[in-house]
Short mmCIF file of C-alpha atoms and ligand atoms in Angstrom, two decimals:
data_model
loop_
_atom_site.label_atom_id
_atom_site.label_comp_id
_atom_site.label_asym_id
_atom_site.label_seq_id
_atom_site.Cartn_x
_atom_site.Cartn_y
_atom_site.Cartn_z
CA MET A 291 53.84 203.07 109.02
CA ASP A 292 54.41 201.23 105.80
CA VAL A 293 58.01 200.57 106.80
CA MET A 294 56.96 199.25 110.23
CA LYS A 295 54.49 196.82 108.67
CA ARG A 296 57.12 195.55 106.29
CA LEU A 297 59.66 195.12 109.09
CA GLU A 298 57.11 193.09 111.07
CA ASN A 299 56.50 190.94 108.00
CA ARG A 300 60.24 190.30 107.58
CA GLN A 301 60.17 191.86 104.11
CA GLU A 302 63.31 193.47 102.79
CA VAL A 303 62.80 197.22 103.05
CA LEU A 304 64.65 200.43 102.31
CA TRP A 305 64.07 203.32 104.70
CA LEU A 306 65.23 206.86 103.95
CA ASN A 307 66.16 209.10 106.87
CA PRO A 308 63.77 212.09 106.88
CA GLY A 309 66.12 213.91 109.30
CA TRP A 310 69.08 213.92 106.87
CA GLU A 311 70.71 217.35 106.77
CA SER A 312 73.15 219.00 104.45
CA MET A 313 76.48 219.75 106.14
CA LYS A 314 79.93 220.98 105.27
CA PRO A 315 83.02 218.93 106.15
CA ARG A 316 84.19 219.45 109.72
CA SER A 317 80.84 220.80 110.90
CA VAL A 318 80.03 220.61 114.59
CA VAL A 319 76.70 218.82 114.83
CA ASP A 320 74.91 218.69 118.17
CA GLY A 321 78.20 219.34 119.93
CA TYR A 322 80.28 216.74 118.08
CA GLY A 323 82.70 217.52 115.29
CA PHE A 324 86.12 216.64 113.95
CA VAL A 325 88.02 217.04 117.24
CA PRO A 326 87.22 213.65 118.83
CA ILE A 327 88.11 211.86 115.57
CA LYS A 328 91.45 213.63 115.45
CA ALA A 329 92.02 212.79 119.13
CA ALA A 330 91.36 209.10 118.39
CA GLN A 331 93.69 209.22 115.40
CA ASN A 332 96.42 210.86 117.52
CA ARG A 333 96.02 208.21 120.22
CA MET A 334 96.42 205.44 117.63
CA MET A 335 99.54 207.15 116.32
CA ARG A 336 101.06 207.33 119.82
CA PHE A 337 100.67 203.56 120.03
CA ILE A 338 102.00 202.54 116.60
CA ARG A 339 105.48 201.54 117.72
CA TYR A 340 104.03 199.47 120.52
CA ILE A 341 101.54 197.84 118.15
CA ALA A 342 104.25 197.05 115.60
CA ARG A 343 106.25 195.32 118.31
CA ALA A 344 103.41 193.56 120.16
CA PHE A 345 101.61 192.36 117.02
CA PRO A 346 104.19 191.41 114.36
CA GLU A 347 101.39 190.99 111.79
CA THR A 348 101.11 194.82 111.74
CA GLU A 349 104.76 195.29 110.83
CA LYS A 350 104.27 195.83 107.10
CA ARG A 351 102.16 198.89 107.84
CA ALA A 352 104.54 199.97 110.62
CA GLY A 353 101.99 199.40 113.38
CA VAL A 354 99.11 201.20 111.69
CA ILE A 355 95.98 199.05 111.94
CA GLU A 356 94.47 199.44 108.47
CA SER A 357 92.91 197.39 105.68
CA SER A 358 92.96 197.56 101.89
CA LEU A 359 90.39 199.16 99.63
CA ILE A 360 89.98 196.53 96.91
CA GLU A 361 88.24 196.95 93.57
CA ILE A 362 85.94 193.95 92.94
CA PRO A 363 85.08 193.95 89.20
CA HIS A 364 83.92 190.31 89.06
CA MET A 365 81.49 190.88 91.87
CA ARG A 366 80.32 194.04 90.09
CA GLN A 367 79.66 192.10 86.93
CA TRP A 368 77.77 189.37 88.78
CA LEU A 369 75.66 191.92 90.67
CA ASN A 370 74.85 193.63 87.40
CA GLU A 371 73.75 190.29 85.95
CA CYS A 372 71.41 190.08 88.94
CA GLY A 373 69.94 193.46 87.95
CA ALA A 374 72.04 195.91 89.94
CA SER A 375 72.95 198.24 87.04
CA ILE A 376 76.04 199.61 88.79
CA LYS A 377 77.60 202.22 86.53
CA GLY A 378 80.46 203.53 88.65
CA ARG A 379 83.26 201.59 90.33
CA LEU A 380 82.75 199.04 93.10
CA PHE A 381 85.16 198.50 95.99
CA LEU A 382 85.31 196.35 99.08
CA LYS A 383 86.77 197.88 102.24
CA ASP A 384 88.44 194.76 103.51
CA ASP A 385 88.14 195.16 107.28
CA ALA A 386 87.84 191.37 107.55
CA HIS A 387 91.59 191.45 107.20
CA LEU A 388 92.35 194.17 109.70
CA PRO A 389 95.11 192.81 111.94
CA ILE A 390 94.55 191.65 115.55
CA ALA A 391 90.74 191.33 115.43
CA GLY A 392 89.96 190.23 111.85
CA SER A 393 86.99 192.59 111.82
CA VAL A 394 85.92 196.23 111.89
CA LYS A 395 86.08 195.95 115.70
CA ALA A 396 89.85 196.38 115.44
CA ARG A 397 89.12 200.09 114.93
CA GLY A 398 86.80 200.90 117.82
CA GLY A 399 87.74 198.18 120.27
CA ILE A 400 91.47 198.63 120.16
CA HIS A 401 91.09 202.38 120.41
CA GLU A 402 89.05 202.07 123.59
CA VAL A 403 91.58 199.70 125.16
CA MET A 404 94.35 202.15 124.26
CA LYS A 405 92.45 204.89 126.05
CA ILE A 406 92.14 202.73 129.19
CA ALA A 407 95.83 201.79 128.98
CA GLU A 408 96.81 205.48 128.84
CA TYR A 409 94.47 206.35 131.68
CA VAL A 410 95.91 203.68 133.96
CA GLY A 411 99.48 204.49 132.88
CA GLN A 412 99.00 208.15 133.77
CA LYS A 413 97.22 207.39 137.02
CA GLU A 414 100.18 205.26 138.08
CA ASP A 415 102.59 207.94 136.83
CA LYS A 416 104.28 205.60 134.35
CA LEU A 417 103.11 206.71 130.90
CA TRP A 418 102.85 210.18 129.38
CA PRO A 419 101.97 211.19 125.81
CA ALA A 420 105.51 212.21 124.84
CA ASP A 421 106.98 208.86 125.98
CA ASP A 422 108.25 206.13 123.70
CA TYR A 423 105.33 203.70 123.98
CA THR A 424 107.46 200.64 123.18
CA LYS A 425 108.19 200.60 126.92
CA ILE A 426 104.65 199.32 127.44
CA ASP A 427 105.82 195.97 126.09
CA SER A 428 107.61 195.10 129.34
CA ASP A 429 107.10 193.04 132.49
CA GLU A 430 106.84 196.23 134.50
CA PHE A 431 103.82 197.43 132.51
CA ARG A 432 102.23 193.99 132.26
CA GLN A 433 102.44 193.71 136.03
CA MET A 434 100.85 197.11 136.49
CA TYR A 435 98.01 196.31 134.06
CA SER A 436 97.43 192.86 135.58
CA ARG A 437 95.95 194.56 138.62
CA TYR A 438 93.13 195.94 136.44
CA THR A 439 90.31 194.24 134.55
CA ILE A 440 88.67 195.10 131.24
CA GLN A 441 85.25 193.59 130.54
CA VAL A 442 82.94 193.61 127.54
CA GLY A 443 79.69 192.04 126.36
CA SER A 444 79.86 190.71 122.81
CA THR A 445 78.36 188.59 120.06
CA GLY A 446 81.96 187.60 119.29
CA ASN A 447 84.05 190.06 117.33
CA LEU A 448 84.12 192.89 119.85
CA GLY A 449 85.24 190.31 122.41
CA ILE A 450 88.09 189.26 120.13
CA SER A 451 89.21 192.84 119.61
CA ILE A 452 88.98 193.94 123.25
CA GLY A 453 90.08 190.60 124.67
CA ARG A 454 93.18 190.18 122.52
CA MET A 455 94.38 193.76 122.93
CA ALA A 456 93.68 193.83 126.68
CA ALA A 457 95.34 190.45 127.29
CA ARG A 458 98.41 191.40 125.23
CA LEU A 459 98.88 194.54 127.33
CA GLY A 460 98.65 192.43 130.49
CA PHE A 461 95.14 193.31 131.67
CA ARG A 462 92.82 190.71 133.12
CA ALA A 463 90.23 190.42 130.34
CA ILE A 464 86.69 189.08 130.69
CA VAL A 465 84.37 188.70 127.69
CA HIS A 466 80.67 188.08 128.31
CA MET A 467 79.42 186.17 125.26
CA SER A 468 75.86 185.92 123.99
CA SER A 469 74.45 182.59 122.84
CA ASP A 470 74.89 183.70 119.20
CA ALA A 471 78.66 183.76 119.52
CA LYS A 472 80.41 181.15 117.42
CA GLN A 473 82.40 178.44 119.21
CA TRP A 474 85.64 179.22 117.37
CA LYS A 475 85.54 182.80 118.67
CA LYS A 476 85.28 181.56 122.27
CA ASP A 477 88.04 178.98 121.73
CA LEU A 478 90.38 181.56 120.24
CA LEU A 479 89.95 183.89 123.21
CA ARG A 480 90.39 181.15 125.80
CA SER A 481 93.58 180.02 124.08
CA GLU A 482 95.00 183.51 124.69
CA GLY A 483 94.16 183.66 128.37
CA VAL A 484 90.93 185.65 128.11
CA ILE A 485 88.14 184.64 130.52
CA VAL A 486 85.01 183.86 128.49
CA LYS A 487 81.64 183.75 130.25
CA GLU A 488 78.70 182.36 128.32
CA TYR A 489 75.02 183.30 128.56
CA GLN A 490 71.88 181.61 127.30
CA GLY A 491 70.30 184.89 126.29
CA ASP A 492 71.02 187.40 123.56
CA TYR A 493 73.55 190.15 123.24
CA SER A 494 71.76 192.67 125.49
CA GLU A 495 71.84 190.14 128.31
CA ALA A 496 75.58 189.56 127.91
CA VAL A 497 76.15 193.32 127.98
CA ALA A 498 73.98 193.73 131.10
CA ALA A 499 75.87 190.95 132.89
CA GLY A 500 79.22 192.51 132.03
CA ARG A 501 78.10 195.95 133.10
CA ARG A 502 76.87 194.58 136.45
CA GLU A 503 79.99 192.57 137.18
CA SER A 504 82.27 195.45 136.27
CA ALA A 505 80.38 197.97 138.40
CA SER A 506 81.11 195.97 141.55
CA ASP A 507 84.89 196.18 141.02
CA GLU A 508 86.56 199.58 141.15
CA ARG A 509 89.61 198.32 139.26
CA SER A 510 87.45 197.16 136.38
CA PHE A 511 86.66 199.01 133.15
CA PHE A 512 83.60 198.16 131.14
CA VAL A 513 83.51 198.68 127.37
CA ASP A 514 79.89 199.62 126.81
CA ASP A 515 79.01 198.87 123.19
CA GLU A 516 75.52 200.31 123.68
CA ASN A 517 76.84 203.78 124.57
CA SER A 518 80.58 204.05 124.04
CA GLU A 519 82.03 207.22 122.55
CA GLU A 520 85.55 205.75 122.42
CA LEU A 521 84.40 202.91 120.19
CA PHE A 522 82.43 205.31 118.01
CA PHE A 523 85.28 207.73 117.35
CA GLY A 524 87.72 204.87 116.89
CA TYR A 525 85.50 203.66 114.05
CA ALA A 526 85.24 207.20 112.69
CA THR A 527 88.99 207.37 111.96
CA ALA A 528 88.34 204.99 109.06
CA ALA A 529 87.18 207.98 107.01
CA LEU A 530 90.57 209.72 107.27
CA ARG A 531 92.28 206.58 106.05
CA VAL A 532 89.87 205.95 103.19
CA LYS A 533 90.20 209.55 102.09
CA ALA A 534 93.94 208.97 101.67
CA GLN A 535 93.34 205.64 99.93
CA LEU A 536 90.94 207.24 97.44
CA ARG A 537 93.43 210.01 96.73
CA ARG A 538 96.10 207.42 96.00
CA LEU A 539 93.71 205.70 93.57
CA LYS A 540 92.97 209.12 92.00
CA ILE A 541 89.29 208.71 92.79
CA ARG A 542 87.32 211.87 93.44
CA ALA A 543 84.45 212.25 95.86
CA ASP A 544 82.68 215.56 95.31
CA GLY A 545 79.49 217.10 93.95
CA GLU A 546 79.91 215.34 90.62
CA HIS A 547 81.39 212.13 92.03
CA PRO A 548 79.09 210.72 94.72
CA LEU A 549 80.42 208.21 97.21
CA PHE A 550 78.02 205.49 98.38
CA LEU A 551 78.73 203.39 101.46
CA TYR A 552 76.95 200.19 102.44
CA LEU A 553 77.61 199.40 106.09
CA PRO A 554 76.60 196.24 107.99
CA CYS A 555 74.95 197.27 111.25
CA GLY A 556 74.56 195.54 114.60
CA VAL A 557 74.25 197.88 117.56
CA GLY A 558 75.16 200.76 115.24
CA GLY A 559 78.53 201.79 116.66
CA ALA A 560 80.67 200.77 113.70
CA PRO A 561 78.42 202.01 110.86
CA GLY A 562 77.53 205.09 112.92
CA GLY A 563 81.14 205.98 113.63
CA ILE A 564 82.15 205.38 110.02
CA THR A 565 79.25 207.52 108.79
CA PHE A 566 80.14 210.29 111.22
CA GLY A 567 83.71 210.20 109.93
CA PHE A 568 82.69 210.26 106.26
CA ARG A 569 80.27 213.16 106.75
CA GLN A 570 83.07 214.99 108.59
CA MET A 571 85.49 214.40 105.70
CA PHE A 572 83.17 214.55 102.67
CA GLY A 573 80.11 216.50 103.83
CA ASP A 574 77.14 215.83 101.54
CA HIS A 575 79.14 213.79 99.05
CA ALA A 576 79.14 210.64 101.23
CA HIS A 577 75.85 208.73 101.15
CA CYS A 578 75.79 206.24 104.00
CA PHE A 579 73.32 203.35 104.18
CA PHE A 580 73.14 200.75 106.97
CA ALA A 581 72.43 197.06 106.28
CA GLU A 582 70.68 194.82 108.82
CA PRO A 583 69.19 191.29 108.88
CA VAL A 584 65.41 191.06 108.45
CA GLU A 585 65.15 189.43 111.91
CA ALA A 586 67.35 191.99 113.70
CA PRO A 587 66.83 195.47 112.21
CA CYS A 588 67.27 197.26 115.56
CA PHE A 589 68.81 200.46 114.19
CA LEU A 590 66.33 200.95 111.38
CA LEU A 591 63.53 200.25 113.87
CA GLY A 592 64.91 202.71 116.40
CA MET A 593 65.36 205.46 113.82
CA ALA A 594 62.13 204.93 111.86
CA SER A 595 60.00 204.73 115.02
CA GLY A 596 61.81 207.69 116.58
CA LYS A 597 62.28 205.60 119.73
CA GLY A 598 66.02 204.98 119.35
CA SER A 599 67.19 202.51 121.98
CA ASP A 600 63.81 202.51 123.73
CA ILE A 601 62.47 199.90 121.33
CA CYS A 602 63.78 196.43 120.52
CA VAL A 603 63.04 194.01 117.67
CA GLN A 604 61.08 191.66 119.94
CA ASP A 605 58.63 194.53 120.51
CA ILE A 606 57.47 194.08 116.91
CA GLY A 607 57.47 190.29 117.02
CA LEU A 608 60.87 189.56 115.47
CA THR A 609 63.31 187.04 116.98
CA GLY A 610 66.64 188.81 116.64
CA LYS A 611 68.06 185.49 115.44
CA THR A 612 70.20 185.44 112.30
CA MET A 613 73.17 183.55 110.89
CA ALA A 614 74.90 186.93 110.78
CA ASP A 615 76.12 186.67 114.39
CA GLY A 616 77.90 190.04 114.22
CA LEU A 617 74.56 191.73 113.48
CA ALA A 618 72.40 189.71 115.90
CA VAL A 619 71.51 192.71 118.03
CA ALA A 620 67.99 193.49 119.27
CA ARG A 621 68.48 197.03 120.56
CA ALA A 622 70.46 199.91 119.02
CA SER A 623 73.16 202.08 120.63
CA SER A 624 71.56 205.24 121.98
CA PHE A 625 74.72 207.28 121.36
CA SER A 626 74.90 206.23 117.74
CA CYS A 627 71.15 206.80 117.16
CA ALA A 628 71.51 210.36 118.40
CA ARG A 629 74.56 211.07 116.21
CA MET A 630 72.91 209.57 113.10
CA LYS A 631 69.70 211.63 113.17
CA LYS A 632 71.03 214.18 110.69
CA MET A 633 73.83 212.14 109.13
CA MET A 634 72.76 208.75 107.82
CA SER A 635 71.08 208.50 104.43
CA GLY A 636 68.99 205.44 105.24
CA ALA A 637 68.94 201.77 106.12
CA PHE A 638 67.81 198.54 104.50
CA THR A 639 67.21 194.95 105.55
CA VAL A 640 68.51 191.78 103.96
CA ALA A 641 67.47 188.13 104.25
CA ASP A 642 69.92 185.58 105.66
CA GLU A 643 69.93 183.53 102.44
CA LYS A 644 71.19 186.55 100.52
CA MET A 645 74.09 187.08 102.91
CA ALA A 646 75.04 183.42 102.47
CA LEU A 647 74.87 183.82 98.69
CA TYR A 648 77.04 186.96 98.71
CA GLN A 649 79.52 185.22 101.00
CA LYS A 650 79.85 182.37 98.50
CA LYS A 651 80.05 184.70 95.49
CA ILE A 652 82.78 186.96 96.84
CA ARG A 653 84.78 183.89 97.82
CA ASP A 654 84.38 182.29 94.39
CA LEU A 655 84.69 185.41 92.22
CA GLU A 656 87.20 187.54 94.11
CA LYS A 657 88.89 184.95 96.38
CA ILE A 658 88.03 186.97 99.48
CA ARG A 659 86.77 185.24 102.61
CA LEU A 660 84.18 187.12 104.62
CA GLU A 661 81.76 186.06 107.36
CA PRO A 662 77.99 186.32 106.68
CA SER A 663 77.60 189.57 108.65
CA ALA A 664 80.23 191.18 106.48
CA CYS A 665 78.23 190.51 103.31
CA ALA A 666 75.02 192.34 104.24
CA GLY A 667 76.13 195.49 102.42
CA PHE A 668 76.06 193.89 98.96
CA GLU A 669 72.28 194.04 99.06
CA GLY A 670 72.69 197.82 98.81
CA LEU A 671 73.74 197.53 95.17
CA LEU A 672 70.46 195.83 94.36
CA LEU A 673 68.25 198.49 95.90
CA ALA A 674 68.01 200.23 92.55
CA SER A 675 67.11 197.18 90.53
CA GLU A 676 63.93 196.89 88.55
CA TYR A 677 63.73 193.25 89.45
CA GLN A 678 63.57 194.06 93.14
CA SER A 679 61.01 196.75 92.66
CA ASN A 680 58.73 194.37 90.75
CA GLU A 681 59.24 191.61 93.23
CA ASP A 682 58.49 193.34 96.47
CA GLY A 683 56.79 196.55 95.60
CA LYS A 684 58.52 199.68 96.64
CA ARG A 685 62.26 199.37 97.29
CA GLY A 686 63.37 200.47 93.83
CA ASP A 687 61.04 203.47 93.96
CA VAL A 688 62.37 204.54 97.36
CA TRP A 689 65.93 204.35 96.04
CA LYS A 690 64.97 206.42 93.03
CA GLU A 691 63.44 209.02 95.31
CA TYR A 692 66.75 209.32 97.18
CA ILE A 693 68.81 209.63 94.00
CA GLU A 694 66.48 212.23 92.50
CA SER A 695 65.99 214.32 95.62
CA HIS A 696 69.79 214.57 96.02
CA GLY A 697 70.24 215.47 92.34
CA LEU A 698 72.48 212.46 91.72
CA THR A 699 70.92 211.10 88.52
CA PRO A 700 73.43 212.74 86.12
CA PHE A 701 76.43 211.58 88.16
CA LEU A 702 75.81 207.87 88.66
CA ASP A 703 78.38 206.97 85.98
CA GLN A 704 81.00 208.69 88.10
CA ALA A 705 79.93 207.24 91.42
CA THR A 706 82.11 205.14 93.71
CA HIS A 707 80.45 202.40 95.74
CA ILE A 708 82.13 200.97 98.83
CA VAL A 709 80.78 197.83 100.45
CA TRP A 710 82.22 197.53 103.95
CA GLY A 711 83.46 193.95 104.45
CA THR A 712 83.30 194.03 108.22
CA GLY A 713 84.69 190.66 109.34
CA GLY A 714 85.74 187.08 108.81
CA GLY A 715 89.53 187.24 108.59
CA LEU A 716 90.10 184.93 111.55
CA MET A 717 87.35 182.49 110.55
CA PRO A 718 88.63 178.87 110.51
CA GLU A 719 88.74 177.10 107.16
CA GLU A 720 85.90 174.64 107.89
C1 LIG B 967 80.22 194.33 115.00
C2 LIG B 967 80.09 193.99 113.61
C3 LIG B 967 79.31 194.77 112.75
C4 LIG B 967 78.48 195.95 113.17
O1 LIG B 967 79.01 196.79 114.16
P1 LIG B 967 78.04 197.43 115.25
O2 LIG B 967 78.89 198.40 115.97
O3 LIG B 967 77.59 196.29 116.15
O4 LIG B 967 76.90 198.03 114.52
C5 LIG B 967 79.24 194.38 111.42
N1 LIG B 967 79.90 193.30 110.97
C6 LIG B 967 80.67 192.54 111.76
C7 LIG B 967 81.39 191.37 111.19
C8 LIG B 967 80.78 192.86 113.11
O5 LIG B 967 81.54 192.09 113.90
#
């Protein structure tokens, strides 16, 4: 109840998941395990030669859509001056600079469009898994795909990911945008032939409109961010990639080397999928915390109340409005809530002014440009600070409880912290 009161009062809170369970890597949990992640990874690999050809920006990674894991020592020092007391190493997972979408949505969104492209290709007897997928980049395939429509509701970035990929393949693409969506995101999509429909209401309304419009057309596919498994497991593949990146950096993640992740959360698909992937790869050694704006903490609210997607932030008097447009979501994904019950470590909220400050600091200190949504995770490093615990009561104590109950106190010097920088790569200079 304490957490609920604090959410209502727009205080920054830290909530620990009481349902967290210990699990070994590759465990099957409630029917879901490693298999769908591997299937998503395999699908992405089937497409790499097509991607390398269709999106020249992916050439230097040979068509693999991946971002760098960047150590950010200046940001670490600044956070420590603010009271963070980070002892281990601090990294940014730079998904803002994932090709094609400029955000974490390149993982889930592009994977789901690939799945639709394969489905249609097989239905029309033109594309089979053993084929050379470069043939997709042809007038024949574009003509075939132009008879089908892909639709999505979005606060912006999912629209960019789905819209760009779908349009490049030749599909008719329609993106239903909420009022939070930034103008430059709409302009970018329109310039590439994507149909953008705008709504006065919030994200849920845009999704509902898209779902309705798609249902009335049997040649239309709807990417359902509130329930999609294809998005979720597309996001989950990130863990396989990061595992390889950590190995290359000779960084261990095990019982004596905890791995902390701080994941900006909107509807919960991206942080949920990433968490699922990390628990599949690292078991109990990955500690995954979600970050949400104080005005739009839909996932924390759904999990802490036990109501999942049956409750929205307006139900407790919040507006859902935030400068972090990528996180401006009032109701959580039911699929992700269900998957996270035993997997996520916890969630915290962060004020808009802090996101703006972190955005400025990472630009000034590390020369990395992120959008406000992408900076929510930095607050995670301050959860432990004395300063915070004096200022607003309990957050520092809650953090301490997590560290102690997981036996992590002796290993904090050897910890690795990863802040997920979820978007901003396509953001215009102004
Ligand atoms: C979409 C998005 C998120 C969160 O992803 P969800 O699946 O909505 O939880 C975080 N940051 C940015 C920049 C995003 O675009």
